[in-house]
PDB file of C-alpha atoms in Angstrom:
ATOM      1  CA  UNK A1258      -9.173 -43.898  60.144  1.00  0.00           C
ATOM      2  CA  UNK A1259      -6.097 -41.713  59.758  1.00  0.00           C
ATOM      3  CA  UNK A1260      -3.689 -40.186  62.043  1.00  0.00           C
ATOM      4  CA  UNK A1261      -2.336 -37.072  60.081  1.00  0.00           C
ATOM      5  CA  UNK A1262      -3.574 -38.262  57.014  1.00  0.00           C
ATOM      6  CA  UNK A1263      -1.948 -41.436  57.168  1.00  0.00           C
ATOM      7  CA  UNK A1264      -3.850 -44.716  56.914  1.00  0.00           C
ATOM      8  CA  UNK A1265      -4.031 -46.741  60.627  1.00  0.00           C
ATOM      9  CA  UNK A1266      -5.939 -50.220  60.665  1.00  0.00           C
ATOM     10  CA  UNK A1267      -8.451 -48.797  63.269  1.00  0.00           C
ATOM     11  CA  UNK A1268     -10.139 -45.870  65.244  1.00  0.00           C
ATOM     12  CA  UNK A1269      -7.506 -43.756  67.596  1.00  0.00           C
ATOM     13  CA  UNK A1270      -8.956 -42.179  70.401  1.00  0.00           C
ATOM     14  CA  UNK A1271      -5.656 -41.586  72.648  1.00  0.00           C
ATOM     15  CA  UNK A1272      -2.951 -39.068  71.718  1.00  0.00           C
ATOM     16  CA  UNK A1273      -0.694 -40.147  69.023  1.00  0.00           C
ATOM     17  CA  UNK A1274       3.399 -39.864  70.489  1.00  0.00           C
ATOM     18  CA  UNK A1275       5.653 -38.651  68.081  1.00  0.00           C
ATOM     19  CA  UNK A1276       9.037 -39.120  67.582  1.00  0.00           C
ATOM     20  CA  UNK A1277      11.866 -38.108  64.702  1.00  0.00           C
ATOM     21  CA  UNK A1278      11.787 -42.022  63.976  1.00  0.00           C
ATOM     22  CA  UNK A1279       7.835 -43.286  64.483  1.00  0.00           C
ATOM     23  CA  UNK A1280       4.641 -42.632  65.466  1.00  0.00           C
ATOM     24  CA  UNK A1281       3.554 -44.738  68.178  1.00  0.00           C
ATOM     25  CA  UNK A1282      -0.192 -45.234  67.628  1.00  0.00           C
ATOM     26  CA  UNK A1283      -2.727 -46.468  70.041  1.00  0.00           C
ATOM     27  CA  UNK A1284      -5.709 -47.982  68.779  1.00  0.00           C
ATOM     28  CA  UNK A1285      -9.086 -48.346  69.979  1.00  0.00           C
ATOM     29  CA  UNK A1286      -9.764 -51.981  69.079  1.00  0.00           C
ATOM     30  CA  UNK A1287      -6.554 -53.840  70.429  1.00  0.00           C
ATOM     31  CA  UNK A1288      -3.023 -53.232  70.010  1.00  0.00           C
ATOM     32  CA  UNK A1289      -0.545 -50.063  69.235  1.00  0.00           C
ATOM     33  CA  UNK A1290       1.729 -49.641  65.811  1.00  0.00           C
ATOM     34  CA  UNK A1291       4.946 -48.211  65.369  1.00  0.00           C
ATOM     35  CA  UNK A1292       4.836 -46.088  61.945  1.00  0.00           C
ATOM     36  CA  UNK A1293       8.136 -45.003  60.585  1.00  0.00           C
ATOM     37  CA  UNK A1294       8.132 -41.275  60.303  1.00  0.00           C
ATOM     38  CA  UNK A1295       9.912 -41.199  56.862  1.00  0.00           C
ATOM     39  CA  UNK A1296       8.020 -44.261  54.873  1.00  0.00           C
ATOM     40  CA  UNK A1297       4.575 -44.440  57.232  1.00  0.00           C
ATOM     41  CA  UNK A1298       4.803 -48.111  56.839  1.00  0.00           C
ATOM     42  CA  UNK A1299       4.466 -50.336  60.226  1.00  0.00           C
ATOM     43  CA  UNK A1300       8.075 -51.257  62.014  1.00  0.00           C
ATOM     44  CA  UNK A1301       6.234 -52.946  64.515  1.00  0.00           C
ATOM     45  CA  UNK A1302       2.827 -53.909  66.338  1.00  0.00           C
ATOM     46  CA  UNK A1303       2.544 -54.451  70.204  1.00  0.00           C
ATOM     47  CA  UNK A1304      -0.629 -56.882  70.502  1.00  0.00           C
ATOM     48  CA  UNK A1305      -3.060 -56.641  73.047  1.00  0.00           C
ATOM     49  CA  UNK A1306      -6.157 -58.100  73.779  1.00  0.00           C
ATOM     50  CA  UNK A1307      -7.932 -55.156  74.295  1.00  0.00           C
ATOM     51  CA  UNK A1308      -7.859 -51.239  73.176  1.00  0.00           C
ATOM     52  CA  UNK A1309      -5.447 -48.439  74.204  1.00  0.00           C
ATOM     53  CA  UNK A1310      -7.518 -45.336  75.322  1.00  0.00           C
ATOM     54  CA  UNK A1311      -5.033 -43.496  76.741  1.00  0.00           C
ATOM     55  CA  UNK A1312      -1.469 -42.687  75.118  1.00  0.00           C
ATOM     56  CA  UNK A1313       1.346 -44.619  76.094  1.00  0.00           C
ATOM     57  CA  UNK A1314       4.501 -42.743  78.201  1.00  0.00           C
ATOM     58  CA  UNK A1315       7.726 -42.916  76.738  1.00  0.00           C
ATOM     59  CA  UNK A1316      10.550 -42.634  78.895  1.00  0.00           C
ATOM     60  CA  UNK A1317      14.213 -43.048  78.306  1.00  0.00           C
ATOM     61  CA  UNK A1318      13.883 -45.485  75.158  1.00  0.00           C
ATOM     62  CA  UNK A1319      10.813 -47.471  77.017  1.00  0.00           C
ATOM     63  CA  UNK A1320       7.631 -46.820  75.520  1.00  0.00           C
ATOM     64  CA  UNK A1321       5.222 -47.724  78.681  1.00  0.00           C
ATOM     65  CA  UNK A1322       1.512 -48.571  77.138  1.00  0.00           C
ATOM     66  CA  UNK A1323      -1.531 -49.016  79.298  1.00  0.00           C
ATOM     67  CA  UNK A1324      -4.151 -51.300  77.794  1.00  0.00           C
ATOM     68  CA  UNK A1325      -8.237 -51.815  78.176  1.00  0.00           C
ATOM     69  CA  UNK A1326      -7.213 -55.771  78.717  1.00  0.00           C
ATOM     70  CA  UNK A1327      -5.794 -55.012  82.096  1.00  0.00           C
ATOM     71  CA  UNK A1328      -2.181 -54.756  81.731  1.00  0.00           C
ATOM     72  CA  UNK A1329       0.852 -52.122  81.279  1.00  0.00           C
ATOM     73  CA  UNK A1330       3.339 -53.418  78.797  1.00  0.00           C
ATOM     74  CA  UNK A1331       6.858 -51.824  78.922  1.00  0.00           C
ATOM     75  CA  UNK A1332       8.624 -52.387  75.576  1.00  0.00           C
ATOM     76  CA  UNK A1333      11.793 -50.825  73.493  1.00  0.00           C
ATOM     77  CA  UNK A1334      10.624 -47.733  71.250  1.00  0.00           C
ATOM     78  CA  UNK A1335      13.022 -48.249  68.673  1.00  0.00           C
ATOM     79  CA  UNK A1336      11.811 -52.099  68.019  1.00  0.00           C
ATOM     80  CA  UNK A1337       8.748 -53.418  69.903  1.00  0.00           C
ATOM     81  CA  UNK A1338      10.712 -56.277  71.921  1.00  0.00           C
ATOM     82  CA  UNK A1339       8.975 -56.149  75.637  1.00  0.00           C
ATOM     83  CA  UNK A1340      11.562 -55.105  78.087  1.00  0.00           C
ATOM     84  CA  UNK A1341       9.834 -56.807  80.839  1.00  0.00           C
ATOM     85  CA  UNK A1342       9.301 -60.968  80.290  1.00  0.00           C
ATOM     86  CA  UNK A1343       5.462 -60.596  80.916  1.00  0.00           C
ATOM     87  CA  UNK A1344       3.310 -57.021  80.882  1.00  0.00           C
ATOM     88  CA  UNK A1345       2.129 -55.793  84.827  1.00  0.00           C
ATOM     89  CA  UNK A1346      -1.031 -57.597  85.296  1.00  0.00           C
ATOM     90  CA  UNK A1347      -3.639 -54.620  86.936  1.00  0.00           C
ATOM     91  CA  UNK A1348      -6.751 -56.131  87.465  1.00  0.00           C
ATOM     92  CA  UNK A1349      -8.633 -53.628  85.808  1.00  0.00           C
ATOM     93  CA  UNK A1350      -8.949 -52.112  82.564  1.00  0.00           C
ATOM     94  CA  UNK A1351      -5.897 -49.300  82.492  1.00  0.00           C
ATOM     95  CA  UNK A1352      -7.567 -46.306  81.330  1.00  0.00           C
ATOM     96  CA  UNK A1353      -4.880 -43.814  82.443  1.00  0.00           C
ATOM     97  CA  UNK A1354      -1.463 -42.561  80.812  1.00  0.00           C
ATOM     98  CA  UNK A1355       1.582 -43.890  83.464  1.00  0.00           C
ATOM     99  CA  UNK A1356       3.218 -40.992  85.182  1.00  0.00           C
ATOM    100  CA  UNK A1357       7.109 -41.411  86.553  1.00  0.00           C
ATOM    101  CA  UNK A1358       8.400 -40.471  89.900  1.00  0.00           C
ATOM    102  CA  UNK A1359      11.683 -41.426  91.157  1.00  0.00           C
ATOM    103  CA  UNK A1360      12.126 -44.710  89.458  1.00  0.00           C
ATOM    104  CA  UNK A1361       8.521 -45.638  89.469  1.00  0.00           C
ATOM    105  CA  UNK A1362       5.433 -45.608  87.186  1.00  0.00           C
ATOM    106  CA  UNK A1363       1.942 -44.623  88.951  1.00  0.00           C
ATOM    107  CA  UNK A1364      -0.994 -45.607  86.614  1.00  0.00           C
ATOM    108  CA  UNK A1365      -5.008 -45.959  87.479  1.00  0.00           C
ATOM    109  CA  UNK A1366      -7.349 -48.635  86.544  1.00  0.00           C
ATOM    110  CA  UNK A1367     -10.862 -48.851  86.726  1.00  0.00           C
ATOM    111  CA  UNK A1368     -11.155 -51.636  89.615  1.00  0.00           C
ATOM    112  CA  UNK A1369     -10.549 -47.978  91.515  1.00  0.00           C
ATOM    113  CA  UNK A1370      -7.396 -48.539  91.958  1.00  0.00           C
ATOM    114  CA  UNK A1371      -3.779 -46.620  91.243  1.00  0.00           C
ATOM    115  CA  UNK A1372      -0.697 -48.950  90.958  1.00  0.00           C
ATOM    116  CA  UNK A1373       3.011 -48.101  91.567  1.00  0.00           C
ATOM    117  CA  UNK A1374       5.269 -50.161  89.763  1.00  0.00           C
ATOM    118  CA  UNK A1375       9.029 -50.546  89.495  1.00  0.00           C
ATOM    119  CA  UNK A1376      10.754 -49.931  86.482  1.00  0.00           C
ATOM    120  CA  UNK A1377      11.477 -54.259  86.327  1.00  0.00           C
ATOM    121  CA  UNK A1378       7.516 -54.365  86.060  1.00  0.00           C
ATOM    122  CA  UNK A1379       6.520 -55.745  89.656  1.00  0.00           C
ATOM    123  CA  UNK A1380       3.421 -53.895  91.602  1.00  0.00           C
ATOM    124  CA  UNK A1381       5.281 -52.284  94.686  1.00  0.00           C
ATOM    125  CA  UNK A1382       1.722 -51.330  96.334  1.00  0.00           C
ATOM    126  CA  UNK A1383      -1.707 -49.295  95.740  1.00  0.00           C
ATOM    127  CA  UNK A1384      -3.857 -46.931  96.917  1.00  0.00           C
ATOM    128  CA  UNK A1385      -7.545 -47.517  96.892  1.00  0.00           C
ATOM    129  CA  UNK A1386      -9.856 -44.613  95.298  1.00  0.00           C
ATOM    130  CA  UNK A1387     -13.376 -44.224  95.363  1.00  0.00           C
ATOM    131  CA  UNK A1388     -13.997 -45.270  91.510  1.00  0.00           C
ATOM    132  CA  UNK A1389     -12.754 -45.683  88.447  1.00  0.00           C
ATOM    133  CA  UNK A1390      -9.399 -43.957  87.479  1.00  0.00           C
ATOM    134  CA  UNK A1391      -9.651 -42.733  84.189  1.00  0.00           C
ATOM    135  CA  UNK A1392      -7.182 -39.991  84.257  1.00  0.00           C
ATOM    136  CA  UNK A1393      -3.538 -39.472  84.959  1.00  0.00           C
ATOM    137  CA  UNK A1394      -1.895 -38.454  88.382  1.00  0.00           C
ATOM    138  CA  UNK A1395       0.022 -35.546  88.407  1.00  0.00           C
ATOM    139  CA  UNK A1396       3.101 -35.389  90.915  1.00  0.00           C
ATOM    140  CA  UNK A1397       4.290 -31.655  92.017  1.00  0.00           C
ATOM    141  CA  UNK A1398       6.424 -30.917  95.006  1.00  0.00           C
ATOM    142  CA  UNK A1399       6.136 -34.666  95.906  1.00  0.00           C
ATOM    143  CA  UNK A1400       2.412 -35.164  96.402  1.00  0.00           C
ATOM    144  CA  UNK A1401       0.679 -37.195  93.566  1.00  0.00           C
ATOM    145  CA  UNK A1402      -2.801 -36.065  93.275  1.00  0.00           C
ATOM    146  CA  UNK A1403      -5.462 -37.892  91.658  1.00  0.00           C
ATOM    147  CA  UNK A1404      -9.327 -37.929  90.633  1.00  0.00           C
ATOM    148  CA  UNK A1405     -11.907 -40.359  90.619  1.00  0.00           C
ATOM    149  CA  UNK A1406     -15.227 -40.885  88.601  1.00  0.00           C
ATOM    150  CA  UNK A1407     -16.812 -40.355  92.501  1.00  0.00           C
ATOM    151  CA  UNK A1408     -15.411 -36.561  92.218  1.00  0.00           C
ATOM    152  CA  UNK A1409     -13.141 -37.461  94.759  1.00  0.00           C
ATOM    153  CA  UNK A1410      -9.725 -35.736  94.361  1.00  0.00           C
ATOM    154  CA  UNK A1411      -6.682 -37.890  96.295  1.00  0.00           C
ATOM    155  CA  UNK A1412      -3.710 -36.721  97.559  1.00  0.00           C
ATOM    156  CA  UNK A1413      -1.387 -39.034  98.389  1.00  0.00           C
ATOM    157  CA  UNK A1414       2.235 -39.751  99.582  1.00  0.00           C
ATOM    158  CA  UNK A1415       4.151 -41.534  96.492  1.00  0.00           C
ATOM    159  CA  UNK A1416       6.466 -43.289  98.571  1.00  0.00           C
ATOM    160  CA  UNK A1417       3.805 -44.713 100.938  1.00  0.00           C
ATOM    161  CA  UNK A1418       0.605 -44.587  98.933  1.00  0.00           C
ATOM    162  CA  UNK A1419      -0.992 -43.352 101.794  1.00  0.00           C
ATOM    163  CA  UNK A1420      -3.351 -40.589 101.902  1.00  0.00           C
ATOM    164  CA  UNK A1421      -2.446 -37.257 103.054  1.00  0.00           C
ATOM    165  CA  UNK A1422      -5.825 -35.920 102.230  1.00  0.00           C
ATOM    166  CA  UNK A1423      -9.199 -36.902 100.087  1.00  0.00           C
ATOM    167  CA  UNK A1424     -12.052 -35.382  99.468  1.00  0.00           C
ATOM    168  CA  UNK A1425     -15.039 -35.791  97.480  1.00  0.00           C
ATOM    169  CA  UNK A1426     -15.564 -31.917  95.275  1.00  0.00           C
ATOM    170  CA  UNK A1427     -18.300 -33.387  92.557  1.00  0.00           C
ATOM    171  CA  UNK A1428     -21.238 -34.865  92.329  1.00  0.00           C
ATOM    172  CA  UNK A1429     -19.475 -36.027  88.986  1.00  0.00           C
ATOM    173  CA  UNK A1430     -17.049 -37.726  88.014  1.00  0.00           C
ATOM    174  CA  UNK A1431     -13.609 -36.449  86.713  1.00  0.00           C
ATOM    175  CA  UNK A1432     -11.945 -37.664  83.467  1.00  0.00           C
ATOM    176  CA  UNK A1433      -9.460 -35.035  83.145  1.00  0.00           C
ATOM    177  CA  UNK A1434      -6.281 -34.958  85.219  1.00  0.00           C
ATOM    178  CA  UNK A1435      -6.307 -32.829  88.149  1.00  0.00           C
ATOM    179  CA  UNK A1436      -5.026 -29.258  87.771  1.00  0.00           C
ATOM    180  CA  UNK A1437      -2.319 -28.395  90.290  1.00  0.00           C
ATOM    181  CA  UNK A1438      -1.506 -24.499  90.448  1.00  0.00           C
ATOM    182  CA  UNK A1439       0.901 -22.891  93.041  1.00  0.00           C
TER     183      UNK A1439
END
């Protein structure tokens, strides 16, 4: 497989983040590699147990990278080292890119669940969907909304993780992230 024409140890099927100093790849099989920009050689390799489908969110020098084998890992962009002592522990395969809100990550799994998390790693609390969450929340005048692989579309106070409204639009699931238009 290749990212850009350069060489990667296995298939990618998440978006590739770029950087002036790497390219942080996700891979399909287990694990994500940090590729220097300027030699394409590997800096650095998070392991995992399982695949990364969904990119990773960097944020303020912490790339945040949600993995098939259940967990979020939180580690430094520039060289790999995990910033928290063990990854967040989700249940579920994480199949969803974290979003941040006021000091927090919000991230999906498919045990049809979404997780907030602190920025030290710890669960704070979740909301309970209707199935799997396989796409991103998106947060816009402080409502995070969400979809489901029910067709249920969620949304839901941040700070509480309470509903403020659901309902079910689909017969079908939705992958994609909800679309949220003024």
């Amino acid at each position: 497989d290749t990212v850009t024409g350069i060489a990667v140890p296995d298939h990618v099927i998440a978006d590739v983040i770029v950087t002036d100093d790497f390219y942080y790849v996700p891979l399909q099989q287990r694990n994500l590699v940090a590729l220097d920009r300027q030699t394409l050689e590997i800096r650095w390799t998070l392991e995992t147990e399982s695949g990364i489908w969904e990119s990773p969110l960097l944020h303020e020098g912490v790339l945040y990278v949600p993995s098939i084998d259940h967990n979020l890992y939180a580690v430094d962009a520039q060289t790999g080292e995990p910033v928290w002592a063990s990854p967040a522990y989700l249940e579920g395969a994480v199949g969803s890119t974290p979003v941040i809100y006021e000091d927090h990550l919000y991230v999906g799994s498919f045990i049809h669940k979404l997780f907030k998390v602190d920025l030290q790693g710890r669960i704070i609390s979740t909301y309970q969907a209707d199935n799997w969450i396989w796409s991103s929340p998106v947060i816009d005048d402080g409502v995070l909304y969400l979809a489901d692989l029910a067709g249920t579309v969620h949304a839901i106070n941040p700070e509480t993780m309470t509903a403020i409204w659901s309902q079910r639009v689909s017969e079908r699931g939705f992958r994609p992230s909800p679309l949220v238009t003024p």
